[in-house]
């Protein structure tokens, strides 16, 4: 703690109490302040007497309550390089924004998994769960993105993908590490979007550069069977080429022209859409093109929803896609902001 600059409460030892269970090989360490306890989380993975030490919160740790007492994440200014650790690369994957990544092939290294997950944005924390005795991967991990807005995009793109003989399970995780049931419906609907937007990619060999797919901060993923690559690249490329988030969500196949001709029905539909779409973020505007007897109106049967930020739009898109609105099954896509601003609803 002293070497990395984690002792922020002044001179002296940050550790005030230690309980060691020799038989089960774990210890509880009490720090003198909440801030120093959070800084200690950054020491996850430090090598002590030839063993990489896992640093975790206690099982009864409550992130929401802890956040009211002080910082719940390590300081960004810690000098982890002084003890051979890389800031943000591994460890500390606790908190309400963490993602559970299951079904990982056992042969994938930490670097390969981080490389894959980082295709959607830089990670703030990563933890590959390993067997305590052998040090080999148990096939699941946890991670947290620096930008929480990409969480649902990453989950939707990777969940259900075949990698060799295994299938990835990627979704938000609760503080206990178990997937949240209330997220399942959202991610299933988002996964349907991938199925609709199938993209066939030719792939050969056992390695590929993720940088070719247009994602930042990505490198090589090697040692992966060729049979696993097309499935992974298909979904990742779909999001790279067609799933650039905007503040505008276009809902297709929602209403028919006949429904929109009646003023009363139009007002009811507008109110229903405002109420439903308002559950996912702050609405700025909602446009439902109506038929005209004198001209052809672009965007008929579509609903255009504008949010104050892309995060609200992402939640709406993943939640509404595949839903039933009356007898219609909704298709939700992002819509270019420039076209929306200029009143171009031509799709």
Short mmCIF file of C-alpha atoms in Angstrom, two decimals:
data_model
loop_
_atom_site.label_atom_id
_atom_site.label_comp_id
_atom_site.label_asym_id
_atom_site.label_seq_id
_atom_site.Cartn_x
_atom_site.Cartn_y
_atom_site.Cartn_z
CA UNK A 1 0.00 0.00 0.00
CA UNK A 2 2.81 2.39 0.84
CA UNK A 3 4.67 1.58 -2.39
CA UNK A 4 1.72 2.38 -4.64
CA UNK A 5 0.69 5.51 -2.74
CA UNK A 6 -2.44 3.91 -1.30
CA UNK A 7 -1.92 5.13 2.27
CA UNK A 8 -3.97 8.30 1.89
CA UNK A 9 -4.89 8.83 5.56
CA UNK A 10 -1.44 10.06 6.51
CA UNK A 11 1.67 8.53 8.11
CA UNK A 12 1.48 5.06 9.57
CA UNK A 13 0.18 1.64 8.54
CA UNK A 14 -3.10 1.47 6.60
CA UNK A 15 -3.77 -2.01 8.04
CA UNK A 16 -5.28 -1.97 11.52
CA UNK A 17 -6.31 -5.61 11.92
CA UNK A 18 -5.79 -9.00 10.26
CA UNK A 19 -7.52 -12.36 10.73
CA UNK A 20 -5.86 -15.35 9.01
CA UNK A 21 -7.45 -18.74 8.39
CA UNK A 22 -4.46 -20.98 7.69
CA UNK A 23 -6.52 -24.07 6.88
CA UNK A 24 -8.65 -22.42 4.17
CA UNK A 25 -5.88 -20.08 3.04
CA UNK A 26 -7.64 -16.74 3.30
CA UNK A 27 -7.51 -13.65 5.47
CA UNK A 28 -9.67 -10.68 6.40
CA UNK A 29 -7.80 -7.38 6.41
CA UNK A 30 -9.26 -4.30 8.10
CA UNK A 31 -8.06 -0.94 6.84
CA UNK A 32 -8.21 2.31 8.79
CA UNK A 33 -10.37 4.18 6.23
CA UNK A 34 -12.90 3.36 3.50
CA UNK A 35 -10.70 5.08 0.92
CA UNK A 36 -7.67 2.95 1.82
CA UNK A 37 -9.79 -0.22 1.73
CA UNK A 38 -10.85 0.69 -1.81
CA UNK A 39 -7.24 1.39 -2.76
CA UNK A 40 -6.31 -2.07 -1.47
CA UNK A 41 -8.66 -3.61 -4.07
CA UNK A 42 -6.18 -2.52 -6.74
CA UNK A 43 -3.64 -4.96 -5.31
CA UNK A 44 -5.57 -7.91 -6.70
CA UNK A 45 -3.17 -10.22 -8.54
CA UNK A 46 -0.05 -9.12 -6.67
CA UNK A 47 2.49 -11.96 -6.47
CA UNK A 48 3.49 -12.92 -2.92
CA UNK A 49 5.99 -15.77 -2.39
CA UNK A 50 5.35 -16.98 -5.92
CA UNK A 51 1.54 -16.96 -5.65
CA UNK A 52 -0.85 -14.47 -7.23
CA UNK A 53 -3.01 -13.22 -4.37
CA UNK A 54 -6.71 -12.64 -4.98
CA UNK A 55 -8.07 -9.52 -3.28
CA UNK A 56 -11.87 -9.38 -2.96
CA UNK A 57 -14.57 -7.68 -0.96
CA UNK A 58 -16.26 -9.77 1.77
CA UNK A 59 -19.34 -11.74 0.69
CA UNK A 60 -21.65 -9.37 2.60
CA UNK A 61 -20.20 -6.25 0.93
CA UNK A 62 -23.00 -3.92 -0.19
CA UNK A 63 -21.80 -1.58 -2.99
CA UNK A 64 -24.75 0.81 -2.66
CA UNK A 65 -24.30 1.30 1.08
CA UNK A 66 -20.53 1.46 0.77
CA UNK A 67 -20.78 4.25 -1.79
CA UNK A 68 -22.31 6.52 0.86
CA UNK A 69 -19.26 6.11 3.10
CA UNK A 70 -16.50 6.96 0.66
CA UNK A 71 -14.84 5.93 -2.61
CA UNK A 72 -15.75 2.38 -3.64
CA UNK A 73 -13.11 2.17 -6.39
CA UNK A 74 -9.32 2.49 -6.11
CA UNK A 75 -7.73 5.85 -6.80
CA UNK A 76 -6.75 6.37 -10.42
CA UNK A 77 -3.44 7.83 -9.25
CA UNK A 78 -2.01 4.69 -7.63
CA UNK A 79 1.47 3.74 -8.87
CA UNK A 80 0.72 0.06 -9.46
CA UNK A 81 3.73 -0.28 -11.74
CA UNK A 82 5.87 0.00 -8.60
CA UNK A 83 4.75 -3.51 -7.61
CA UNK A 84 4.47 -4.93 -11.14
CA UNK A 85 0.73 -4.54 -11.63
CA UNK A 86 -1.01 -2.96 -14.63
CA UNK A 87 -3.71 -0.43 -13.66
CA UNK A 88 -7.18 -1.30 -14.93
CA UNK A 89 -6.11 -4.56 -16.55
CA UNK A 90 -7.13 -7.05 -13.88
CA UNK A 91 -8.76 -7.22 -10.49
CA UNK A 92 -11.29 -5.15 -8.60
CA UNK A 93 -14.23 -6.38 -10.70
CA UNK A 94 -16.80 -5.72 -8.00
CA UNK A 95 -19.73 -3.33 -7.99
CA UNK A 96 -23.18 -2.82 -9.54
CA UNK A 97 -21.83 -2.34 -13.09
CA UNK A 98 -19.92 -5.59 -13.44
CA UNK A 99 -20.58 -8.16 -16.16
CA UNK A 100 -20.58 -11.93 -15.81
CA UNK A 101 -18.79 -13.75 -18.68
CA UNK A 102 -19.41 -17.50 -18.61
CA UNK A 103 -18.80 -20.39 -20.99
CA UNK A 104 -15.25 -19.31 -21.83
CA UNK A 105 -13.06 -21.95 -23.49
CA UNK A 106 -10.51 -23.09 -20.94
CA UNK A 107 -7.60 -22.61 -23.33
CA UNK A 108 -8.13 -18.83 -23.63
CA UNK A 109 -5.60 -16.75 -21.72
CA UNK A 110 -6.44 -13.65 -19.68
CA UNK A 111 -4.89 -11.47 -22.39
CA UNK A 112 -7.07 -13.03 -25.11
CA UNK A 113 -10.26 -12.59 -23.08
CA UNK A 114 -9.38 -8.99 -22.19
CA UNK A 115 -8.65 -8.35 -25.86
CA UNK A 116 -12.08 -9.64 -26.85
CA UNK A 117 -13.97 -7.69 -24.18
CA UNK A 118 -11.98 -4.51 -24.87
CA UNK A 119 -13.29 -4.50 -28.44
CA UNK A 120 -16.35 -2.68 -27.10
CA UNK A 121 -14.42 -0.21 -24.96
CA UNK A 122 -11.63 -0.04 -22.37
CA UNK A 123 -12.06 -2.10 -19.20
CA UNK A 124 -11.87 -0.61 -15.75
CA UNK A 125 -11.48 -4.02 -14.14
CA UNK A 126 -11.23 -7.69 -15.10
CA UNK A 127 -11.13 -10.91 -13.09
CA UNK A 128 -10.71 -14.38 -14.60
CA UNK A 129 -11.73 -16.94 -11.98
CA UNK A 130 -9.13 -19.69 -11.64
CA UNK A 131 -8.84 -22.96 -9.77
CA UNK A 132 -7.17 -22.26 -6.46
CA UNK A 133 -4.92 -25.33 -6.60
CA UNK A 134 -3.99 -25.59 -10.29
CA UNK A 135 -4.24 -21.94 -11.36
CA UNK A 136 -6.16 -22.93 -14.50
CA UNK A 137 -9.22 -21.06 -15.77
CA UNK A 138 -12.63 -22.14 -14.49
CA UNK A 139 -14.24 -20.84 -17.67
CA UNK A 140 -15.85 -17.69 -16.32
CA UNK A 141 -14.84 -14.14 -15.50
CA UNK A 142 -16.13 -10.73 -14.40
CA UNK A 143 -15.40 -7.33 -15.90
CA UNK A 144 -16.39 -3.67 -15.62
CA UNK A 145 -16.24 -1.19 -18.50
CA UNK A 146 -14.97 2.34 -17.99
CA UNK A 147 -18.04 3.57 -19.89
CA UNK A 148 -21.18 1.89 -18.52
CA UNK A 149 -23.08 2.88 -21.68
CA UNK A 150 -21.43 0.04 -23.63
CA UNK A 151 -22.40 -2.68 -21.15
CA UNK A 152 -25.64 -3.74 -22.84
CA UNK A 153 -24.06 -3.56 -26.31
CA UNK A 154 -21.23 -5.86 -25.26
CA UNK A 155 -23.63 -8.26 -23.53
CA UNK A 156 -25.96 -8.41 -26.52
CA UNK A 157 -23.13 -8.96 -29.00
CA UNK A 158 -21.37 -11.71 -27.08
CA UNK A 159 -24.16 -13.55 -25.26
CA UNK A 160 -25.00 -16.86 -26.93
CA UNK A 161 -21.97 -16.93 -29.22
CA UNK A 162 -20.43 -20.31 -30.01
CA UNK A 163 -16.71 -20.53 -29.33
CA UNK A 164 -15.48 -23.99 -30.20
CA UNK A 165 -17.71 -26.42 -28.31
CA UNK A 166 -18.81 -23.83 -25.74
CA UNK A 167 -21.45 -21.10 -25.71
CA UNK A 168 -20.80 -17.74 -24.06
CA UNK A 169 -23.14 -16.42 -21.38
CA UNK A 170 -22.57 -12.68 -21.03
CA UNK A 171 -24.85 -10.49 -18.93
CA UNK A 172 -24.93 -8.03 -16.07
CA UNK A 173 -24.05 -9.63 -12.74
CA UNK A 174 -25.31 -8.96 -9.24
CA UNK A 175 -22.96 -8.17 -6.37
CA UNK A 176 -22.92 -11.88 -5.48
CA UNK A 177 -21.68 -12.80 -8.94
CA UNK A 178 -24.91 -14.43 -10.13
CA UNK A 179 -26.66 -13.15 -13.28
CA UNK A 180 -29.60 -10.84 -12.58
CA UNK A 181 -32.89 -12.47 -13.67
CA UNK A 182 -34.47 -9.10 -14.57
CA UNK A 183 -31.79 -8.56 -17.24
CA UNK A 184 -32.51 -11.81 -19.08
CA UNK A 185 -35.46 -10.51 -21.13
CA UNK A 186 -33.60 -7.37 -22.22
CA UNK A 187 -30.57 -9.30 -23.39
CA UNK A 188 -32.61 -11.98 -25.16
CA UNK A 189 -34.37 -9.27 -27.15
CA UNK A 190 -31.06 -7.63 -27.95
CA UNK A 191 -29.68 -10.97 -29.08
CA UNK A 192 -32.61 -11.26 -31.50
CA UNK A 193 -31.34 -8.11 -33.19
CA UNK A 194 -28.10 -9.90 -33.95
CA UNK A 195 -30.01 -12.84 -35.43
CA UNK A 196 -31.95 -10.49 -37.72
CA UNK A 197 -28.85 -8.66 -38.88
CA UNK A 198 -26.85 -11.72 -39.91
CA UNK A 199 -23.49 -10.96 -41.40
CA UNK A 200 -21.41 -13.64 -43.08
CA UNK A 201 -17.68 -13.19 -42.57
CA UNK A 202 -15.04 -15.32 -44.17
CA UNK A 203 -12.34 -16.27 -41.73
CA UNK A 204 -9.33 -18.51 -42.02
CA UNK A 205 -6.41 -19.44 -39.82
CA UNK A 206 -6.28 -19.45 -36.04
CA UNK A 207 -5.87 -15.73 -35.37
CA UNK A 208 -7.34 -12.41 -36.37
CA UNK A 209 -6.79 -8.75 -35.59
CA UNK A 210 -9.71 -7.19 -33.76
CA UNK A 211 -8.42 -3.81 -34.91
CA UNK A 212 -9.72 -4.57 -38.40
CA UNK A 213 -13.25 -4.43 -37.06
CA UNK A 214 -13.08 -0.78 -36.14
CA UNK A 215 -12.97 -1.09 -32.37
CA UNK A 216 -10.49 0.92 -30.30
CA UNK A 217 -7.78 -0.55 -28.15
CA UNK A 218 -7.80 -4.04 -29.63
CA UNK A 219 -5.00 -6.37 -30.60
CA UNK A 220 -4.53 -9.99 -31.63
CA UNK A 221 -6.58 -12.92 -30.45
CA UNK A 222 -4.49 -15.98 -31.20
CA UNK A 223 -4.76 -19.63 -30.37
CA UNK A 224 -8.51 -19.61 -31.09
CA UNK A 225 -9.95 -22.43 -33.23
CA UNK A 226 -10.98 -21.34 -36.71
CA UNK A 227 -14.43 -22.80 -36.10
CA UNK A 228 -14.99 -20.27 -33.30
CA UNK A 229 -13.99 -17.20 -35.25
CA UNK A 230 -16.86 -16.76 -37.77
CA UNK A 231 -19.53 -16.77 -35.04
CA UNK A 232 -17.64 -14.28 -32.89
CA UNK A 233 -16.65 -12.00 -35.75
CA UNK A 234 -20.13 -12.05 -37.25
CA UNK A 235 -21.74 -10.57 -34.15
CA UNK A 236 -18.88 -8.20 -33.38
CA UNK A 237 -18.80 -6.91 -36.95
CA UNK A 238 -22.57 -6.45 -36.96
CA UNK A 239 -22.27 -4.06 -34.06
CA UNK A 240 -19.23 -2.38 -35.55
CA UNK A 241 -20.92 -1.65 -38.88
CA UNK A 242 -24.57 -1.14 -38.01
CA UNK A 243 -24.89 -0.65 -34.28
CA UNK A 244 -23.28 2.74 -33.67
CA UNK A 245 -25.41 4.15 -30.83
CA UNK A 246 -27.17 7.48 -31.32
CA UNK A 247 -29.74 9.34 -29.25
CA UNK A 248 -32.47 8.37 -31.73
CA UNK A 249 -34.26 5.03 -31.80
CA UNK A 250 -36.40 4.06 -34.79
CA UNK A 251 -39.19 1.57 -34.08
CA UNK A 252 -40.38 -0.14 -37.26
CA UNK A 253 -43.54 -2.17 -37.88
CA UNK A 254 -45.23 -0.52 -34.93
CA UNK A 255 -48.41 0.95 -36.45
CA UNK A 256 -50.32 0.89 -39.73
CA UNK A 257 -51.36 3.93 -41.82
CA UNK A 258 -55.05 3.16 -41.15
CA UNK A 259 -54.52 3.45 -37.40
CA UNK A 260 -52.85 6.86 -37.82
CA UNK A 261 -55.60 8.44 -39.91
CA UNK A 262 -57.99 8.65 -36.97
CA UNK A 263 -57.14 11.58 -34.69
CA UNK A 264 -58.29 9.85 -31.52
CA UNK A 265 -56.36 6.66 -32.31
CA UNK A 266 -53.28 8.73 -33.20
CA UNK A 267 -53.34 10.52 -29.84
CA UNK A 268 -53.79 7.24 -27.97
CA UNK A 269 -50.88 5.64 -29.83
CA UNK A 270 -48.69 8.69 -29.18
CA UNK A 271 -49.52 8.62 -25.48
CA UNK A 272 -48.86 4.88 -25.24
CA UNK A 273 -45.50 5.26 -26.97
CA UNK A 274 -44.45 8.19 -24.78
CA UNK A 275 -45.33 6.25 -21.65
CA UNK A 276 -43.51 3.09 -22.75
CA UNK A 277 -40.42 4.78 -24.18
CA UNK A 278 -40.17 7.10 -21.19
CA UNK A 279 -39.34 4.12 -18.98
CA UNK A 280 -35.82 3.93 -20.41
CA UNK A 281 -34.66 7.55 -20.30
CA UNK A 282 -35.61 11.21 -20.66
CA UNK A 283 -37.49 11.84 -23.91
CA UNK A 284 -36.68 14.92 -25.95
CA UNK A 285 -39.03 14.26 -28.86
CA UNK A 286 -41.29 11.60 -30.32
CA UNK A 287 -42.28 11.62 -34.01
CA UNK A 288 -44.91 9.38 -35.60
CA UNK A 289 -45.35 10.25 -39.30
CA UNK A 290 -49.02 10.34 -40.40
CA UNK A 291 -50.45 9.60 -43.87
CA UNK A 292 -51.30 12.51 -46.15
CA UNK A 293 -53.94 12.41 -48.93
CA UNK A 294 -51.80 14.60 -51.20
CA UNK A 295 -48.33 13.10 -50.94
CA UNK A 296 -46.30 10.10 -49.89
CA UNK A 297 -45.01 10.48 -46.35
CA UNK A 298 -41.58 8.98 -45.51
CA UNK A 299 -41.36 6.85 -42.38
CA UNK A 300 -44.90 5.52 -42.41
CA UNK A 301 -45.36 2.79 -39.79
CA UNK A 302 -42.30 3.98 -37.88
CA UNK A 303 -41.91 5.75 -34.56
CA UNK A 304 -38.85 7.96 -33.97
CA UNK A 305 -37.87 8.45 -30.34
CA UNK A 306 -35.25 11.02 -29.31
CA UNK A 307 -33.53 10.73 -25.92
CA UNK A 308 -31.34 13.23 -24.11
CA UNK A 309 -28.40 10.79 -24.24
CA UNK A 310 -27.30 7.62 -26.01
CA UNK A 311 -27.53 5.61 -22.78
CA UNK A 312 -31.32 6.01 -22.68
CA UNK A 313 -31.54 5.16 -26.38
CA UNK A 314 -29.47 2.00 -25.85
CA UNK A 315 -31.72 0.82 -23.03
CA UNK A 316 -34.82 1.52 -25.12
CA UNK A 317 -33.48 -0.23 -28.20
CA UNK A 318 -32.45 -3.42 -26.42
CA UNK A 319 -35.68 -3.52 -24.39
CA UNK A 320 -38.20 -2.76 -27.15
CA UNK A 321 -36.78 -4.86 -29.97
CA UNK A 322 -38.91 -7.98 -30.45
CA UNK A 323 -41.72 -6.68 -28.23
CA UNK A 324 -45.34 -6.84 -29.29
CA UNK A 325 -47.19 -3.55 -29.86
CA UNK A 326 -50.74 -4.58 -30.62
CA UNK A 327 -50.41 -7.35 -33.21
CA UNK A 328 -47.05 -6.06 -34.49
CA UNK A 329 -43.56 -7.23 -33.55
CA UNK A 330 -41.29 -4.22 -33.10
CA UNK A 331 -37.91 -3.89 -34.83
CA UNK A 332 -35.73 -1.32 -33.03
CA UNK A 333 -32.68 0.30 -34.63
CA UNK A 334 -30.55 3.38 -34.07
CA UNK A 335 -31.33 6.29 -36.41
CA UNK A 336 -28.80 8.91 -37.61
CA UNK A 337 -29.12 12.10 -35.58
CA UNK A 338 -28.27 14.31 -38.57
CA UNK A 339 -31.19 12.93 -40.60
CA UNK A 340 -33.57 13.24 -37.66
CA UNK A 341 -32.60 16.85 -36.97
CA UNK A 342 -33.36 17.77 -40.58
CA UNK A 343 -36.72 16.00 -40.53
CA UNK A 344 -35.60 13.22 -42.85
CA UNK A 345 -37.57 10.13 -41.81
CA UNK A 346 -36.92 8.13 -44.96
CA UNK A 347 -35.09 5.35 -43.13
#
